[in-house]
Amino acid sequence: MLIETLSVFPELFEPYVSASILGRARAAGIFDFRSYDLRDWTHDRHRTVDDEPYGGGQGMLMKAPPIFEAVRAIAGVGPKPHVVFFTPCGTPFTQAAAERLSHEERILFVCGRYEGIDERAFDLADERLSLGDYVLTGGELAALVVTDAVVRLLPGALGDEMSSVDESFATGASGGLLEYAQYTRPADFEGRGVPDVLLSGDHAKVDVWRRENAIERTCRWRPDLIASAGLTDAERERASALIERYHGLGHPDDIQPR
């Protein structure tokens, strides 16, 4: 996979993608990364990428021409990239979206700045994403978040192929839950012990406990996830009881995100 970014601050990416899991995956050839400076596609001595919005208003807007020229030039070399813009109008980014993007051969993230982007530039987008209902200074952090979430799903990136399957929000047939609670040494810390089953060495019982604990944690902390989680009928009945206990609410289908 090739992941690319188009930004007015391309230097922001290299420290992160060169470290930790991303750095090892990149060194192993699991993915490649390139960042481009949008100002390289400007044609004035000030390398201007923004201008005042028509109709007035606060702030400056990123101009459409440099973005069009840059995306066309980048896309013109090699396989066609899947072009992603970040905007409050975008689809909320989820683990399911990360899994879908992990199958793309090439992704180009276009990172906005200032007050926003000339609306016409969005015609270049194959997809619009939003990280959430808040405002960031620019799209660079969003691009790094999505890159991190996608790369860890690539075969070999985590070493243990089951690591991403057991994580919170995984979308397998029995997924959609928060991950179960985890513990490490010491077995007792300031009077806080580790559940006995995790010390038993009985892997079948550990698996049962982890599944039950994941359901309970999800009911307690993120009940809105239960309605779409992959649960058996018995598990869904137990989830309803847990949600009633923790929140005094009805059926999981009635739970609204908070």
PDB file of N, CA and C in Angstrom, residues 57-144:
ATOM      1  N   GLY A  57     -16.655  37.291   5.295  1.00  0.00           N
ATOM      2  CA  GLY A  57     -16.584  36.304   6.371  1.00  0.00           C
ATOM      3  C   GLY A  57     -15.199  36.230   6.966  1.00  0.00           C
ATOM      4  N   GLN A  58     -15.110  35.444   8.034  1.00  0.00           N
ATOM      5  CA  GLN A  58     -13.857  35.335   8.766  1.00  0.00           C
ATOM      6  C   GLN A  58     -12.904  34.362   8.085  1.00  0.00           C
ATOM      7  N   GLY A  59     -11.611  34.641   8.213  1.00  0.00           N
ATOM      8  CA  GLY A  59     -10.595  33.700   7.782  1.00  0.00           C
ATOM      9  C   GLY A  59     -10.359  33.667   6.281  1.00  0.00           C
ATOM     10  N   MET A  60      -9.466  32.779   5.898  1.00  0.00           N
ATOM     11  CA  MET A  60      -9.062  32.609   4.511  1.00  0.00           C
ATOM     12  C   MET A  60      -9.395  31.184   4.074  1.00  0.00           C
ATOM     13  N   LEU A  61      -9.650  31.031   2.781  1.00  0.00           N
ATOM     14  CA  LEU A  61      -9.970  29.726   2.212  1.00  0.00           C
ATOM     15  C   LEU A  61      -8.826  29.226   1.344  1.00  0.00           C
ATOM     16  N   MET A  62      -8.613  27.918   1.378  1.00  0.00           N
ATOM     17  CA  MET A  62      -7.647  27.324   0.465  1.00  0.00           C
ATOM     18  C   MET A  62      -8.217  27.366  -0.949  1.00  0.00           C
ATOM     19  N   LYS A  63      -7.400  27.774  -1.894  1.00  0.00           N
ATOM     20  CA  LYS A  63      -7.839  27.952  -3.283  1.00  0.00           C
ATOM     21  C   LYS A  63      -7.953  26.605  -4.001  1.00  0.00           C
ATOM     22  N   ALA A  64      -8.891  26.550  -4.923  1.00  0.00           N
ATOM     23  CA  ALA A  64      -9.099  25.313  -5.683  1.00  0.00           C
ATOM     24  C   ALA A  64      -7.990  25.013  -6.692  1.00  0.00           C
ATOM     25  N   PRO A  65      -7.478  26.023  -7.464  1.00  0.00           N
ATOM     26  CA  PRO A  65      -6.524  25.684  -8.526  1.00  0.00           C
ATOM     27  C   PRO A  65      -5.293  24.903  -8.079  1.00  0.00           C
ATOM     28  N   PRO A  66      -4.597  25.287  -6.988  1.00  0.00           N
ATOM     29  CA  PRO A  66      -3.426  24.488  -6.615  1.00  0.00           C
ATOM     30  C   PRO A  66      -3.784  23.055  -6.230  1.00  0.00           C
ATOM     31  N   ILE A  67      -4.941  22.887  -5.588  1.00  0.00           N
ATOM     32  CA  ILE A  67      -5.350  21.540  -5.179  1.00  0.00           C
ATOM     33  C   ILE A  67      -5.643  20.688  -6.401  1.00  0.00           C
ATOM     34  N   PHE A  68      -6.367  21.246  -7.364  1.00  0.00           N
ATOM     35  CA  PHE A  68      -6.652  20.504  -8.591  1.00  0.00           C
ATOM     36  C   PHE A  68      -5.360  20.124  -9.299  1.00  0.00           C
ATOM     37  N   GLU A  69      -4.460  21.089  -9.435  1.00  0.00           N
ATOM     38  CA  GLU A  69      -3.218  20.823 -10.157  1.00  0.00           C
ATOM     39  C   GLU A  69      -2.390  19.770  -9.440  1.00  0.00           C
ATOM     40  N   ALA A  70      -2.323  19.866  -8.110  1.00  0.00           N
ATOM     41  CA  ALA A  70      -1.521  18.916  -7.339  1.00  0.00           C
ATOM     42  C   ALA A  70      -2.098  17.509  -7.397  1.00  0.00           C
ATOM     43  N   VAL A  71      -3.385  17.379  -7.156  1.00  0.00           N
ATOM     44  CA  VAL A  71      -3.998  16.049  -7.160  1.00  0.00           C
ATOM     45  C   VAL A  71      -3.872  15.406  -8.532  1.00  0.00           C
ATOM     46  N   ARG A  72      -4.089  16.177  -9.580  1.00  0.00           N
ATOM     47  CA  ARG A  72      -3.969  15.622 -10.932  1.00  0.00           C
ATOM     48  C   ARG A  72      -2.540  15.178 -11.233  1.00  0.00           C
ATOM     49  N   ALA A  73      -1.575  15.974 -10.785  1.00  0.00           N
ATOM     50  CA  ALA A  73      -0.175  15.619 -11.033  1.00  0.00           C
ATOM     51  C   ALA A  73       0.224  14.366 -10.252  1.00  0.00           C
ATOM     52  N   ILE A  74      -0.181  14.300  -8.995  1.00  0.00           N
ATOM     53  CA  ILE A  74       0.160  13.141  -8.157  1.00  0.00           C
ATOM     54  C   ILE A  74      -0.522  11.881  -8.688  1.00  0.00           C
ATOM     55  N   ALA A  75      -1.804  12.018  -9.022  1.00  0.00           N
ATOM     56  CA  ALA A  75      -2.569  10.863  -9.499  1.00  0.00           C
ATOM     57  C   ALA A  75      -2.124  10.400 -10.871  1.00  0.00           C
ATOM     58  N   GLY A  76      -1.431  11.274 -11.600  1.00  0.00           N
ATOM     59  CA  GLY A  76      -1.014  10.927 -12.954  1.00  0.00           C
ATOM     60  C   GLY A  76       0.164   9.989 -13.020  1.00  0.00           C
ATOM     61  N   VAL A  77       0.759   9.699 -11.866  1.00  0.00           N
ATOM     62  CA  VAL A  77       1.917   8.800 -11.825  1.00  0.00           C
ATOM     63  C   VAL A  77       1.549   7.571 -10.999  1.00  0.00           C
ATOM     64  N   GLY A  78       1.521   6.406 -11.618  1.00  0.00           N
ATOM     65  CA  GLY A  78       1.209   5.187 -10.904  1.00  0.00           C
ATOM     66  C   GLY A  78      -0.276   4.898 -10.868  1.00  0.00           C
ATOM     67  N   PRO A  79      -0.679   3.919 -10.028  1.00  0.00           N
ATOM     68  CA  PRO A  79      -2.092   3.566  -9.922  1.00  0.00           C
ATOM     69  C   PRO A  79      -2.913   4.758  -9.424  1.00  0.00           C
ATOM     70  N   LYS A  80      -4.161   4.827  -9.834  1.00  0.00           N
ATOM     71  CA  LYS A  80      -5.038   5.909  -9.413  1.00  0.00           C
ATOM     72  C   LYS A  80      -5.254   5.846  -7.901  1.00  0.00           C
ATOM     73  N   PRO A  81      -5.006   6.936  -7.168  1.00  0.00           N
ATOM     74  CA  PRO A  81      -5.211   6.901  -5.725  1.00  0.00           C
ATOM     75  C   PRO A  81      -6.673   7.077  -5.342  1.00  0.00           C
ATOM     76  N   HIS A  82      -7.007   6.552  -4.189  1.00  0.00           N
ATOM     77  CA  HIS A  82      -8.306   6.820  -3.566  1.00  0.00           C
ATOM     78  C   HIS A  82      -8.142   8.138  -2.808  1.00  0.00           C
ATOM     79  N   VAL A  83      -8.796   9.201  -3.266  1.00  0.00           N
ATOM     80  CA  VAL A  83      -8.569  10.549  -2.740  1.00  0.00           C
ATOM     81  C   VAL A  83      -9.546  10.842  -1.602  1.00  0.00           C
ATOM     82  N   VAL A  84      -8.991  11.188  -0.449  1.00  0.00           N
ATOM     83  CA  VAL A  84      -9.790  11.434   0.752  1.00  0.00           C
ATOM     84  C   VAL A  84      -9.595  12.871   1.220  1.00  0.00           C
ATOM     85  N   PHE A  85     -10.702  13.589   1.409  1.00  0.00           N
ATOM     86  CA  PHE A  85     -10.692  14.914   2.015  1.00  0.00           C
ATOM     87  C   PHE A  85     -11.278  14.810   3.428  1.00  0.00           C
ATOM     88  N   PHE A  86     -10.802  15.662   4.327  1.00  0.00           N
ATOM     89  CA  PHE A  86     -11.357  15.725   5.679  1.00  0.00           C
ATOM     90  C   PHE A  86     -12.229  16.978   5.797  1.00  0.00           C
ATOM     91  N   THR A  87     -13.457  16.795   6.278  1.00  0.00           N
ATOM     92  CA  THR A  87     -14.417  17.884   6.358  1.00  0.00           C
ATOM     93  C   THR A  87     -15.507  17.523   7.359  1.00  0.00           C
ATOM     94  N   PRO A  88     -16.104  18.525   8.042  1.00  0.00           N
ATOM     95  CA  PRO A  88     -17.237  18.229   8.921  1.00  0.00           C
ATOM     96  C   PRO A  88     -18.400  17.581   8.184  1.00  0.00           C
ATOM     97  N   CYS A  89     -18.452  17.742   6.854  1.00  0.00           N
ATOM     98  CA  CYS A  89     -19.510  17.127   6.053  1.00  0.00           C
ATOM     99  C   CYS A  89     -19.242  15.648   5.795  1.00  0.00           C
ATOM    100  N   GLY A  90     -18.079  15.166   6.189  1.00  0.00           N
ATOM    101  CA  GLY A  90     -17.693  13.803   5.855  1.00  0.00           C
ATOM    102  C   GLY A  90     -18.375  12.742   6.692  1.00  0.00           C
ATOM    103  N   THR A  91     -18.270  11.510   6.231  1.00  0.00           N
ATOM    104  CA  THR A  91     -18.764  10.357   6.973  1.00  0.00           C
ATOM    105  C   THR A  91     -17.894  10.146   8.207  1.00  0.00           C
ATOM    106  N   PRO A  92     -18.480   9.909   9.380  1.00  0.00           N
ATOM    107  CA  PRO A  92     -17.667   9.674  10.585  1.00  0.00           C
ATOM    108  C   PRO A  92     -16.706   8.497  10.384  1.00  0.00           C
ATOM    109  N   PHE A  93     -15.460   8.698  10.756  1.00  0.00           N
ATOM    110  CA  PHE A  93     -14.454   7.659  10.610  1.00  0.00           C
ATOM    111  C   PHE A  93     -14.629   6.608  11.699  1.00  0.00           C
ATOM    112  N   THR A  94     -14.675   5.354  11.301  1.00  0.00           N
ATOM    113  CA  THR A  94     -14.871   4.232  12.218  1.00  0.00           C
ATOM    114  C   THR A  94     -13.873   3.130  11.899  1.00  0.00           C
ATOM    115  N   GLN A  95     -13.864   2.102  12.751  1.00  0.00           N
ATOM    116  CA  GLN A  95     -13.015   0.954  12.490  1.00  0.00           C
ATOM    117  C   GLN A  95     -13.415   0.266  11.191  1.00  0.00           C
ATOM    118  N   ALA A  96     -14.700   0.249  10.895  1.00  0.00           N
ATOM    119  CA  ALA A  96     -15.153  -0.340   9.631  1.00  0.00           C
ATOM    120  C   ALA A  96     -14.572   0.413   8.441  1.00  0.00           C
ATOM    121  N   ALA A  97     -14.494   1.741   8.542  1.00  0.00           N
ATOM    122  CA  ALA A  97     -13.902   2.531   7.467  1.00  0.00           C
ATOM    123  C   ALA A  97     -12.411   2.235   7.353  1.00  0.00           C
ATOM    124  N   ALA A  98     -11.739   2.080   8.491  1.00  0.00           N
ATOM    125  CA  ALA A  98     -10.315   1.743   8.461  1.00  0.00           C
ATOM    126  C   ALA A  98     -10.096   0.402   7.775  1.00  0.00           C
ATOM    127  N   GLU A  99     -10.932  -0.580   8.076  1.00  0.00           N
ATOM    128  CA  GLU A  99     -10.788  -1.898   7.452  1.00  0.00           C
ATOM    129  C   GLU A  99     -11.036  -1.816   5.947  1.00  0.00           C
ATOM    130  N   ARG A 100     -12.006  -1.011   5.553  1.00  0.00           N
ATOM    131  CA  ARG A 100     -12.279  -0.856   4.126  1.00  0.00           C
ATOM    132  C   ARG A 100     -11.104  -0.179   3.413  1.00  0.00           C
ATOM    133  N   LEU A 101     -10.565   0.881   4.013  1.00  0.00           N
ATOM    134  CA  LEU A 101      -9.447   1.591   3.400  1.00  0.00           C
ATOM    135  C   LEU A 101      -8.181   0.740   3.353  1.00  0.00           C
ATOM    136  N   SER A 102      -8.062  -0.207   4.261  1.00  0.00           N
ATOM    137  CA  SER A 102      -6.855  -1.042   4.288  1.00  0.00           C
ATOM    138  C   SER A 102      -6.741  -1.921   3.042  1.00  0.00           C
ATOM    139  N   HIS A 103      -7.807  -2.007   2.255  1.00  0.00           N
ATOM    140  CA  HIS A 103      -7.778  -2.804   1.025  1.00  0.00           C
ATOM    141  C   HIS A 103      -7.472  -1.958  -0.206  1.00  0.00           C
ATOM    142  N   GLU A 104      -7.321  -0.651  -0.015  1.00  0.00           N
ATOM    143  CA  GLU A 104      -6.953   0.220  -1.133  1.00  0.00           C
ATOM    144  C   GLU A 104      -5.479   0.046  -1.475  1.00  0.00           C
ATOM    145  N   GLU A 105      -5.165   0.123  -2.740  1.00  0.00           N
ATOM    146  CA  GLU A 105      -3.762   0.022  -3.168  1.00  0.00           C
ATOM    147  C   GLU A 105      -3.009   1.317  -2.889  1.00  0.00           C
ATOM    148  N   ARG A 106      -3.709   2.434  -3.013  1.00  0.00           N
ATOM    149  CA  ARG A 106      -3.075   3.737  -2.876  1.00  0.00           C
ATOM    150  C   ARG A 106      -4.093   4.745  -2.353  1.00  0.00           C
ATOM    151  N   ILE A 107      -3.711   5.517  -1.338  1.00  0.00           N
ATOM    152  CA  ILE A 107      -4.606   6.515  -0.739  1.00  0.00           C
ATOM    153  C   ILE A 107      -3.893   7.864  -0.732  1.00  0.00           C
ATOM    154  N   LEU A 108      -4.604   8.903  -1.121  1.00  0.00           N
ATOM    155  CA  LEU A 108      -4.083  10.273  -1.053  1.00  0.00           C
ATOM    156  C   LEU A 108      -4.989  11.084  -0.137  1.00  0.00           C
ATOM    157  N   PHE A 109      -4.427  11.559   0.979  1.00  0.00           N
ATOM    158  CA  PHE A 109      -5.159  12.406   1.917  1.00  0.00           C
ATOM    159  C   PHE A 109      -4.881  13.873   1.590  1.00  0.00           C
ATOM    160  N   VAL A 110      -5.941  14.638   1.346  1.00  0.00           N
ATOM    161  CA  VAL A 110      -5.813  16.077   1.106  1.00  0.00           C
ATOM    162  C   VAL A 110      -6.145  16.801   2.404  1.00  0.00           C
ATOM    163  N   CYS A 111      -5.171  17.527   2.930  1.00  0.00           N
ATOM    164  CA  CYS A 111      -5.294  18.133   4.261  1.00  0.00           C
ATOM    165  C   CYS A 111      -5.606  19.620   4.161  1.00  0.00           C
ATOM    166  N   GLY A 112      -6.769  20.001   4.637  1.00  0.00           N
ATOM    167  CA  GLY A 112      -7.164  21.397   4.623  1.00  0.00           C
ATOM    168  C   GLY A 112      -6.505  22.190   5.730  1.00  0.00           C
ATOM    169  N   ARG A 113      -6.576  23.506   5.594  1.00  0.00           N
ATOM    170  CA  ARG A 113      -6.061  24.441   6.603  1.00  0.00           C
ATOM    171  C   ARG A 113      -6.922  25.695   6.567  1.00  0.00           C
ATOM    172  N   TYR A 114      -6.601  26.629   7.454  1.00  0.00           N
ATOM    173  CA  TYR A 114      -7.259  27.934   7.496  1.00  0.00           C
ATOM    174  C   TYR A 114      -8.758  27.761   7.787  1.00  0.00           C
ATOM    175  N   GLU A 115      -9.600  28.560   7.159  1.00  0.00           N
ATOM    176  CA  GLU A 115     -11.034  28.501   7.419  1.00  0.00           C
ATOM    177  C   GLU A 115     -11.704  27.331   6.687  1.00  0.00           C
ATOM    178  N   GLY A 116     -11.013  26.781   5.711  1.00  0.00           N
ATOM    179  CA  GLY A 116     -11.577  25.666   4.963  1.00  0.00           C
ATOM    180  C   GLY A 116     -11.055  25.634   3.547  1.00  0.00           C
ATOM    181  N   ILE A 117     -11.758  24.911   2.684  1.00  0.00           N
ATOM    182  CA  ILE A 117     -11.344  24.683   1.301  1.00  0.00           C
ATOM    183  C   ILE A 117     -12.446  25.154   0.366  1.00  0.00           C
ATOM    184  N   ASP A 118     -12.055  25.784  -0.724  1.00  0.00           N
ATOM    185  CA  ASP A 118     -13.006  26.135  -1.776  1.00  0.00           C
ATOM    186  C   ASP A 118     -13.828  24.894  -2.126  1.00  0.00           C
ATOM    187  N   GLU A 119     -15.146  25.038  -2.084  1.00  0.00           N
ATOM    188  CA  GLU A 119     -16.045  23.892  -2.245  1.00  0.00           C
ATOM    189  C   GLU A 119     -15.797  23.124  -3.534  1.00  0.00           C
ATOM    190  N   ARG A 120     -15.334  23.803  -4.572  1.00  0.00           N
ATOM    191  CA  ARG A 120     -15.127  23.136  -5.851  1.00  0.00           C
ATOM    192  C   ARG A 120     -14.029  22.080  -5.803  1.00  0.00           C
ATOM    193  N   ALA A 121     -13.099  22.218  -4.854  1.00  0.00           N
ATOM    194  CA  ALA A 121     -12.016  21.246  -4.746  1.00  0.00           C
ATOM    195  C   ALA A 121     -12.528  19.873  -4.331  1.00  0.00           C
ATOM    196  N   PHE A 122     -13.661  19.849  -3.637  1.00  0.00           N
ATOM    197  CA  PHE A 122     -14.196  18.569  -3.177  1.00  0.00           C
ATOM    198  C   PHE A 122     -14.675  17.688  -4.335  1.00  0.00           C
ATOM    199  N   ASP A 123     -14.773  18.247  -5.528  1.00  0.00           N
ATOM    200  CA  ASP A 123     -15.112  17.431  -6.692  1.00  0.00           C
ATOM    201  C   ASP A 123     -14.046  16.369  -6.956  1.00  0.00           C
ATOM    202  N   LEU A 124     -12.853  16.576  -6.419  1.00  0.00           N
ATOM    203  CA  LEU A 124     -11.763  15.622  -6.596  1.00  0.00           C
ATOM    204  C   LEU A 124     -11.861  14.429  -5.640  1.00  0.00           C
ATOM    205  N   ALA A 125     -12.701  14.538  -4.628  1.00  0.00           N
ATOM    206  CA  ALA A 125     -12.734  13.540  -3.561  1.00  0.00           C
ATOM    207  C   ALA A 125     -13.446  12.259  -3.985  1.00  0.00           C
ATOM    208  N   ASP A 126     -12.831  11.132  -3.694  1.00  0.00           N
ATOM    209  CA  ASP A 126     -13.527   9.856  -3.770  1.00  0.00           C
ATOM    210  C   ASP A 126     -14.295   9.598  -2.484  1.00  0.00           C
ATOM    211  N   GLU A 127     -13.855  10.273  -1.427  1.00  0.00           N
ATOM    212  CA  GLU A 127     -14.477  10.059  -0.118  1.00  0.00           C
ATOM    213  C   GLU A 127     -14.203  11.268   0.769  1.00  0.00           C
ATOM    214  N   ARG A 128     -15.205  11.615   1.574  1.00  0.00           N
ATOM    215  CA  ARG A 128     -15.041  12.669   2.581  1.00  0.00           C
ATOM    216  C   ARG A 128     -15.168  12.016   3.954  1.00  0.00           C
ATOM    217  N   LEU A 129     -14.224  12.318   4.839  1.00  0.00           N
ATOM    218  CA  LEU A 129     -14.236  11.748   6.180  1.00  0.00           C
ATOM    219  C   LEU A 129     -14.230  12.842   7.232  1.00  0.00           C
ATOM    220  N   SER A 130     -14.797  12.525   8.390  1.00  0.00           N
ATOM    221  CA  SER A 130     -14.746  13.397   9.557  1.00  0.00           C
ATOM    222  C   SER A 130     -14.332  12.562  10.760  1.00  0.00           C
ATOM    223  N   LEU A 131     -13.396  13.078  11.554  1.00  0.00           N
ATOM    224  CA  LEU A 131     -12.991  12.349  12.755  1.00  0.00           C
ATOM    225  C   LEU A 131     -13.987  12.499  13.889  1.00  0.00           C
ATOM    226  N   GLY A 132     -14.764  13.554  13.871  1.00  0.00           N
ATOM    227  CA  GLY A 132     -15.716  13.765  14.960  1.00  0.00           C
ATOM    228  C   GLY A 132     -16.241  15.180  14.961  1.00  0.00           C
ATOM    229  N   ASP A 133     -17.099  15.451  15.911  1.00  0.00           N
ATOM    230  CA  ASP A 133     -17.766  16.754  15.977  1.00  0.00           C
ATOM    231  C   ASP A 133     -16.933  17.762  16.766  1.00  0.00           C
ATOM    232  N   TYR A 134     -15.785  18.074  16.204  1.00  0.00           N
ATOM    233  CA  TYR A 134     -14.901  19.090  16.785  1.00  0.00           C
ATOM    234  C   TYR A 134     -14.031  19.633  15.665  1.00  0.00           C
ATOM    235  N   VAL A 135     -13.335  20.719  15.943  1.00  0.00           N
ATOM    236  CA  VAL A 135     -12.563  21.399  14.904  1.00  0.00           C
ATOM    237  C   VAL A 135     -11.070  21.302  15.218  1.00  0.00           C
ATOM    238  N   LEU A 136     -10.289  20.923  14.210  1.00  0.00           N
ATOM    239  CA  LEU A 136      -8.836  20.902  14.309  1.00  0.00           C
ATOM    240  C   LEU A 136      -8.253  22.046  13.480  1.00  0.00           C
ATOM    241  N   THR A 137      -7.014  22.384  13.759  1.00  0.00           N
ATOM    242  CA  THR A 137      -6.358  23.453  13.013  1.00  0.00           C
ATOM    243  C   THR A 137      -6.146  23.071  11.555  1.00  0.00           C
ATOM    244  N   GLY A 138      -5.925  21.802  11.307  1.00  0.00           N
ATOM    245  CA  GLY A 138      -5.704  21.354   9.938  1.00  0.00           C
ATOM    246  C   GLY A 138      -5.967  19.870   9.808  1.00  0.00           C
ATOM    247  N   GLY A 139      -5.916  19.373   8.588  1.00  0.00           N
ATOM    248  CA  GLY A 139      -6.206  17.976   8.336  1.00  0.00           C
ATOM    249  C   GLY A 139      -5.047  17.027   8.561  1.00  0.00           C
ATOM    250  N   GLU A 140      -3.886  17.561   8.937  1.00  0.00           N
ATOM    251  CA  GLU A 140      -2.711  16.709   9.098  1.00  0.00           C
ATOM    252  C   GLU A 140      -2.892  15.677  10.215  1.00  0.00           C
ATOM    253  N   LEU A 141      -3.421  16.114  11.357  1.00  0.00           N
ATOM    254  CA  LEU A 141      -3.654  15.165  12.452  1.00  0.00           C
ATOM    255  C   LEU A 141      -4.663  14.104  12.045  1.00  0.00           C
ATOM    256  N   ALA A 142      -5.693  14.523  11.338  1.00  0.00           N
ATOM    257  CA  ALA A 142      -6.689  13.561  10.872  1.00  0.00           C
ATOM    258  C   ALA A 142      -6.050  12.528   9.940  1.00  0.00           C
ATOM    259  N   ALA A 143      -5.196  12.985   9.035  1.00  0.00           N
ATOM    260  CA  ALA A 143      -4.527  12.068   8.122  1.00  0.00           C
ATOM    261  C   ALA A 143      -3.646  11.077   8.870  1.00  0.00           C
ATOM    262  N   LEU A 144      -2.976  11.544   9.920  1.00  0.00           N
ATOM    263  CA  LEU A 144      -2.141  10.648  10.714  1.00  0.00           C
ATOM    264  C   LEU A 144      -2.986   9.632  11.481  1.00  0.00           C
TER     265      LEU A 144
END
